[in-house]
mmCIF file of C-alpha atoms in Angstrom:
data_model
loop_
_atom_site.group_PDB
_atom_site.id
_atom_site.type_symbol
_atom_site.label_atom_id
_atom_site.label_comp_id
_atom_site.label_asym_id
_atom_site.label_seq_id
_atom_site.Cartn_x
_atom_site.Cartn_y
_atom_site.Cartn_z
ATOM 1 C CA MET L 1208 0.000 0.000 0.000
ATOM 2 C CA THR L 1209 1.423 3.319 -0.959
ATOM 3 C CA MET L 1210 1.636 5.825 1.823
ATOM 4 C CA GLY L 1211 0.677 9.136 0.259
ATOM 5 C CA THR L 1212 1.388 12.311 2.218
ATOM 6 C CA GLN L 1213 0.805 11.646 5.886
ATOM 7 C CA GLY L 1214 2.351 14.606 7.701
ATOM 8 C CA ALA L 1215 3.175 13.953 11.351
ATOM 9 C CA ASP L 1216 0.479 11.328 11.887
ATOM 10 C CA HIS L 1217 0.099 7.741 10.818
ATOM 11 C CA TYR L 1218 -3.117 7.179 8.903
ATOM 12 C CA PHE L 1219 -3.914 4.282 11.257
ATOM 13 C CA SER L 1220 -4.037 6.524 14.344
ATOM 14 C CA SER L 1221 -7.532 6.569 15.824
ATOM 15 C CA GLN L 1222 -7.281 10.278 16.603
ATOM 16 C CA PRO L 1223 -4.587 12.219 14.690
ATOM 17 C CA SER L 1224 -2.737 14.669 16.912
ATOM 18 C CA THR L 1225 -2.766 17.518 14.393
ATOM 19 C CA PRO L 1226 -5.819 19.802 14.200
ATOM 20 C CA MET L 1227 -8.310 18.916 11.503
ATOM 21 C CA LYS L 1228 -8.005 21.409 8.649
ATOM 22 C CA ARG L 1229 -10.408 20.607 5.862
ATOM 23 C CA ARG L 1230 -9.505 21.512 2.324
ATOM 24 C CA PRO L 1231 -11.290 21.013 -1.006
ATOM 25 C CA LEU L 1232 -10.472 17.980 -3.120
ATOM 26 C CA ARG L 1233 -11.492 17.555 -6.753
ATOM 27 C CA VAL L 1234 -11.194 13.989 -8.009
ATOM 28 C CA VAL L 1235 -12.688 11.661 -10.600
ATOM 29 C CA LEU L 1236 -14.849 8.872 -9.122
ATOM 30 C CA ALA L 1237 -17.117 6.571 -11.133
ATOM 31 C CA GLY L 1238 -16.222 8.409 -14.316
ATOM 32 C CA GLU L 1239 -17.071 11.949 -13.214
ATOM 33 C CA GLU L 1240 -15.298 14.798 -11.449
ATOM 34 C CA ARG L 1241 -16.440 15.232 -7.848
ATOM 35 C CA ASN L 1242 -15.962 18.103 -5.402
ATOM 36 C CA LEU L 1243 -15.152 16.671 -1.980
ATOM 37 C CA HIS L 1244 -13.114 17.454 1.140
ATOM 38 C CA THR L 1245 -9.990 16.009 2.705
ATOM 39 C CA ALA L 1246 -7.645 16.733 5.618
ATOM 40 C CA GLY L 1247 -4.244 15.716 6.964
ATOM 41 C CA GLY L 1248 -3.684 12.799 9.312
ATOM 42 C CA ILE L 1249 -5.377 10.217 7.054
ATOM 43 C CA PHE L 1250 -4.256 7.898 4.275
ATOM 44 C CA SER L 1251 -3.518 9.593 0.925
ATOM 45 C CA PRO L 1252 -5.094 12.961 1.782
ATOM 46 C CA ASP L 1253 -4.030 14.616 -1.480
ATOM 47 C CA GLY L 1254 -6.067 12.416 -3.819
ATOM 48 C CA VAL L 1255 -6.678 8.857 -4.943
ATOM 49 C CA ASP L 1256 -3.475 6.833 -4.496
ATOM 50 C CA LYS L 1257 -2.104 4.617 -7.272
ATOM 51 C CA GLY L 1258 -3.195 1.311 -5.767
ATOM 52 C CA THR L 1259 -6.765 2.498 -5.254
ATOM 53 C CA ILE L 1260 -6.911 3.857 -8.807
ATOM 54 C CA ILE L 1261 -5.944 0.429 -10.110
ATOM 55 C CA LEU L 1262 -8.573 -1.264 -7.949
ATOM 56 C CA LEU L 1263 -11.319 1.143 -9.040
ATOM 57 C CA ASN L 1264 -10.390 0.795 -12.701
ATOM 58 C CA GLU L 1265 -9.795 -2.950 -12.884
ATOM 59 C CA ALA L 1266 -12.027 -4.708 -10.344
ATOM 60 C CA PRO L 1267 -15.216 -6.215 -11.826
ATOM 61 C CA PRO L 1268 -18.452 -4.336 -11.125
ATOM 62 C CA PRO L 1269 -19.649 -4.701 -7.523
ATOM 63 C CA ALA L 1270 -22.891 -6.394 -6.555
ATOM 64 C CA THR L 1271 -25.833 -4.145 -7.417
ATOM 65 C CA THR L 1272 -27.734 -4.930 -4.207
ATOM 66 C CA GLY L 1273 -26.987 -6.270 -0.736
ATOM 67 C CA ASN L 1274 -24.121 -5.207 1.528
ATOM 68 C CA LEU L 1275 -20.793 -3.923 0.216
ATOM 69 C CA LEU L 1276 -17.668 -3.223 2.271
ATOM 70 C CA ASP L 1277 -14.633 -0.944 2.075
ATOM 71 C CA ILE L 1278 -11.910 -1.918 4.583
ATOM 72 C CA GLY L 1279 -9.824 1.143 5.527
ATOM 73 C CA CYS L 1280 -11.901 3.860 3.910
ATOM 74 C CA GLY L 1281 -9.686 6.953 4.319
ATOM 75 C CA TRP L 1282 -11.599 9.955 2.962
ATOM 76 C CA GLY L 1283 -13.821 7.558 1.028
ATOM 77 C CA PRO L 1284 -12.758 6.957 -2.611
ATOM 78 C CA ILE L 1285 -13.588 3.241 -2.613
ATOM 79 C CA ALA L 1286 -16.773 3.469 -0.544
ATOM 80 C CA LEU L 1287 -18.068 6.426 -2.552
ATOM 81 C CA THR L 1288 -17.374 4.650 -5.838
ATOM 82 C CA LEU L 1289 -19.189 1.527 -4.616
ATOM 83 C CA ALA L 1290 -22.159 3.661 -3.588
ATOM 84 C CA LEU L 1291 -22.222 5.537 -6.908
ATOM 85 C CA ARG L 1292 -22.052 2.313 -8.910
ATOM 86 C CA SER L 1293 -24.530 0.398 -6.756
ATOM 87 C CA PRO L 1294 -27.116 2.877 -5.478
ATOM 88 C CA ALA L 1295 -29.479 0.089 -4.398
ATOM 89 C CA ALA L 1296 -26.830 -1.516 -2.162
ATOM 90 C CA THR L 1297 -25.712 -0.521 1.334
ATOM 91 C CA VAL L 1298 -22.025 0.370 1.555
ATOM 92 C CA TYR L 1299 -20.181 -0.058 4.845
ATOM 93 C CA ALA L 1300 -16.955 1.955 5.129
ATOM 94 C CA VAL L 1301 -14.766 1.055 8.106
ATOM 95 C CA ASP L 1302 -11.646 2.696 9.488
ATOM 96 C CA VAL L 1303 -9.944 3.046 12.865
ATOM 97 C CA ASN L 1304 -9.184 6.695 12.073
ATOM 98 C CA GLU L 1305 -12.087 8.820 13.314
ATOM 99 C CA ARG L 1306 -11.138 11.662 10.974
ATOM 100 C CA SER L 1307 -11.435 9.301 8.023
ATOM 101 C CA ILE L 1308 -14.887 8.212 9.173
ATOM 102 C CA GLU L 1309 -16.064 11.811 9.486
ATOM 103 C CA LEU L 1310 -14.720 12.761 6.061
ATOM 104 C CA THR L 1311 -16.279 9.724 4.378
ATOM 105 C CA GLN L 1312 -19.640 10.509 5.971
ATOM 106 C CA ASP L 1313 -19.469 14.144 4.904
ATOM 107 C CA ASN L 1314 -18.252 13.352 1.386
ATOM 108 C CA ALA L 1315 -21.155 10.924 0.960
ATOM 109 C CA LYS L 1316 -23.528 13.735 1.931
ATOM 110 C CA GLU L 1317 -21.795 16.065 -0.547
ATOM 111 C CA LEU L 1318 -22.615 13.560 -3.296
ATOM 112 C CA GLY L 1319 -26.164 12.989 -2.095
ATOM 113 C CA LEU L 1320 -25.440 9.363 -1.209
ATOM 114 C CA ASP L 1321 -27.638 7.988 1.566
ATOM 115 C CA ASN L 1322 -26.426 4.400 1.182
ATOM 116 C CA VAL L 1323 -23.011 4.847 2.852
ATOM 117 C CA LYS L 1324 -22.501 3.899 6.496
ATOM 118 C CA ALA L 1325 -19.038 4.909 7.772
ATOM 119 C CA SER L 1326 -17.938 3.717 11.197
ATOM 120 C CA THR L 1327 -15.305 1.959 13.250
ATOM 121 C CA PRO L 1328 -15.102 -1.805 12.638
ATOM 122 C CA GLU L 1329 -16.660 -2.552 16.016
ATOM 123 C CA ALA L 1330 -19.826 -0.648 15.125
ATOM 124 C CA VAL L 1331 -20.714 -3.038 12.284
ATOM 125 C CA ALA L 1332 -23.124 -5.796 13.309
ATOM 126 C CA ALA L 1333 -21.236 -9.070 13.730
ATOM 127 C CA ASP L 1334 -23.808 -11.100 11.796
ATOM 128 C CA LEU L 1335 -23.682 -8.905 8.687
ATOM 129 C CA ARG L 1336 -22.497 -10.595 5.490
ATOM 130 C CA PHE L 1337 -21.047 -8.859 2.432
ATOM 131 C CA ASP L 1338 -21.663 -9.532 -1.247
ATOM 132 C CA THR L 1339 -18.677 -7.458 -2.375
ATOM 133 C CA ILE L 1340 -15.569 -6.316 -0.507
ATOM 134 C CA TRP L 1341 -13.104 -3.858 -2.029
ATOM 135 C CA SER L 1342 -9.994 -2.788 -0.175
ATOM 136 C CA ASN L 1343 -6.569 -1.258 -0.455
ATOM 137 C CA PRO L 1344 -5.563 -2.947 2.827
ATOM 138 C CA PRO L 1345 -3.215 -1.191 5.288
ATOM 139 C CA ILE L 1346 -0.098 -3.249 4.626
ATOM 140 C CA ARG L 1347 2.114 -0.946 6.696
ATOM 141 C CA VAL L 1348 0.309 -1.625 9.976
ATOM 142 C CA GLY L 1349 2.479 -4.770 10.179
ATOM 143 C CA LYS L 1350 1.916 -8.369 9.183
ATOM 144 C CA ALA L 1351 0.228 -9.517 12.395
ATOM 145 C CA GLU L 1352 -2.255 -6.635 12.451
ATOM 146 C CA LEU L 1353 -2.935 -6.941 8.721
ATOM 147 C CA HIS L 1354 -3.662 -10.646 9.079
ATOM 148 C CA SER L 1355 -5.999 -9.919 11.987
ATOM 149 C CA ILE L 1356 -7.895 -7.328 9.934
ATOM 150 C CA LEU L 1357 -8.315 -9.624 6.938
ATOM 151 C CA LEU L 1358 -9.423 -12.558 9.071
ATOM 152 C CA MET L 1359 -11.986 -10.303 10.712
ATOM 153 C CA TRP L 1360 -13.678 -9.388 7.426
ATOM 154 C CA LEU L 1361 -13.022 -11.935 4.675
ATOM 155 C CA PRO L 1362 -14.847 -14.797 6.464
ATOM 156 C CA ARG L 1363 -17.913 -12.543 6.413
ATOM 157 C CA LEU L 1364 -18.271 -12.792 2.665
ATOM 158 C CA ALA L 1365 -21.745 -13.955 1.674
ATOM 159 C CA HIS L 1366 -22.284 -17.137 -0.334
ATOM 160 C CA ASN L 1367 -20.876 -16.437 -3.826
ATOM 161 C CA GLY L 1368 -19.497 -13.135 -2.562
ATOM 162 C CA ALA L 1369 -16.118 -11.816 -3.722
ATOM 163 C CA ALA L 1370 -13.416 -9.599 -2.242
ATOM 164 C CA TYR L 1371 -10.871 -7.671 -4.296
ATOM 165 C CA LEU L 1372 -7.690 -6.523 -2.559
ATOM 166 C CA VAL L 1373 -5.061 -4.374 -4.264
ATOM 167 C CA VAL L 1374 -1.550 -4.997 -2.932
ATOM 168 C CA GLN L 1375 1.794 -3.630 -4.049
ATOM 169 C CA LYS L 1376 4.119 -6.336 -5.367
ATOM 170 C CA ASN L 1377 7.148 -5.234 -3.395
ATOM 171 C CA LEU L 1378 5.095 -5.164 -0.189
ATOM 172 C CA GLY L 1379 4.290 -8.856 -0.364
ATOM 173 C CA SER L 1380 1.284 -9.444 -2.622
ATOM 174 C CA ASP L 1381 2.384 -12.972 -3.557
ATOM 175 C CA SER L 1382 3.157 -14.040 0.001
ATOM 176 C CA LEU L 1383 -0.168 -12.567 1.172
ATOM 177 C CA GLN L 1384 -1.980 -14.565 -1.494
ATOM 178 C CA ARG L 1385 -0.356 -17.791 -0.313
ATOM 179 C CA TRP L 1386 -1.053 -17.004 3.345
ATOM 180 C CA LEU L 1387 -4.709 -16.157 2.719
ATOM 181 C CA SER L 1388 -5.269 -19.328 0.723
ATOM 182 C CA ALA L 1389 -3.753 -21.534 3.418
ATOM 183 C CA GLU L 1390 -5.337 -19.732 6.371
ATOM 184 C CA LEU L 1391 -8.873 -19.471 5.011
ATOM 185 C CA THR L 1392 -8.836 -23.100 3.915
ATOM 186 C CA GLU L 1393 -7.566 -24.279 7.293
ATOM 187 C CA GLN L 1394 -9.822 -22.131 9.464
ATOM 188 C CA PHE L 1395 -12.971 -22.343 7.332
ATOM 189 C CA PRO L 1396 -12.772 -25.662 5.488
ATOM 190 C CA ASP L 1397 -16.511 -25.801 4.760
ATOM 191 C CA ALA L 1398 -16.807 -22.319 3.263
ATOM 192 C CA GLY L 1399 -15.151 -23.093 -0.069
ATOM 193 C CA PHE L 1400 -12.806 -20.113 -0.065
ATOM 194 C CA THR L 1401 -10.588 -19.590 -3.092
ATOM 195 C CA VAL L 1402 -7.794 -17.026 -3.421
ATOM 196 C CA ALA L 1403 -6.441 -16.114 -6.848
ATOM 197 C CA ARG L 1404 -4.691 -13.336 -8.703
ATOM 198 C CA ASP L 1405 -7.391 -11.394 -10.532
ATOM 199 C CA SER L 1406 -5.097 -8.986 -12.386
ATOM 200 C CA THR L 1407 -1.601 -7.588 -12.285
ATOM 201 C CA ASN L 1408 0.459 -4.704 -13.588
ATOM 202 C CA LYS L 1409 4.002 -3.453 -13.084
ATOM 203 C CA ALA L 1410 3.641 -2.486 -9.429
ATOM 204 C CA PHE L 1411 0.386 -3.955 -8.068
ATOM 205 C CA ARG L 1412 -1.673 -7.096 -8.001
ATOM 206 C CA ILE L 1413 -5.391 -7.447 -7.358
ATOM 207 C CA LEU L 1414 -6.161 -10.529 -5.299
ATOM 208 C CA LYS L 1415 -9.636 -12.084 -5.547
ATOM 209 C CA VAL L 1416 -11.114 -13.986 -2.603
ATOM 210 C CA THR L 1417 -14.385 -15.835 -3.203
ATOM 211 C CA ARG L 1418 -16.688 -17.846 -0.966
ATOM 212 C CA THR L 1419 -18.350 -20.637 -2.905
ATOM 213 C CA LYS L 1420 -20.365 -22.281 -0.118
ATOM 214 C CA PRO L 1421 -22.852 -20.895 2.457
#
């Protein structure tokens, strides 16, 4: 995962120490220019980072209905794109960074999207299942924490649901693919999880995780 401009804070801090200073952000999401807001102390505050651009451009269309999930929402590019593409679905955007949650909520309002629910992970009902998961996962939180995050959410894929994770090659995309395949198969042998490389380019891979059984 590329870092973007972080300033003095890590984007995975729950409460950044620097004051929140909103500034306008003009970006292209779902094929159109959008006027949004950003701030320091979050992941990639200056725009859509390279990995996320690849995910948004190359992942197959999300489910049109049901529950969709963005893990590590930042200011909201993935969650907002899911909501724009699937207006009949409910999009859950989770982050440990409270500033990210606030910005995603406010940016959804700016776009007139009432199908985005941004919150901390703990606020999402434990029995909720997801038809589509998109994420640029926080690789730099460390391997143990990353594994914990992925094992919290990927087993909550719905039957025939799919997750798409964009991971930088030099930050361990291939080893993560192998680990996910082994771990999901061992821990959830009856769920029919498969892990494969969906697409690749010079710097990033998109990993696809599917659940083939209820």
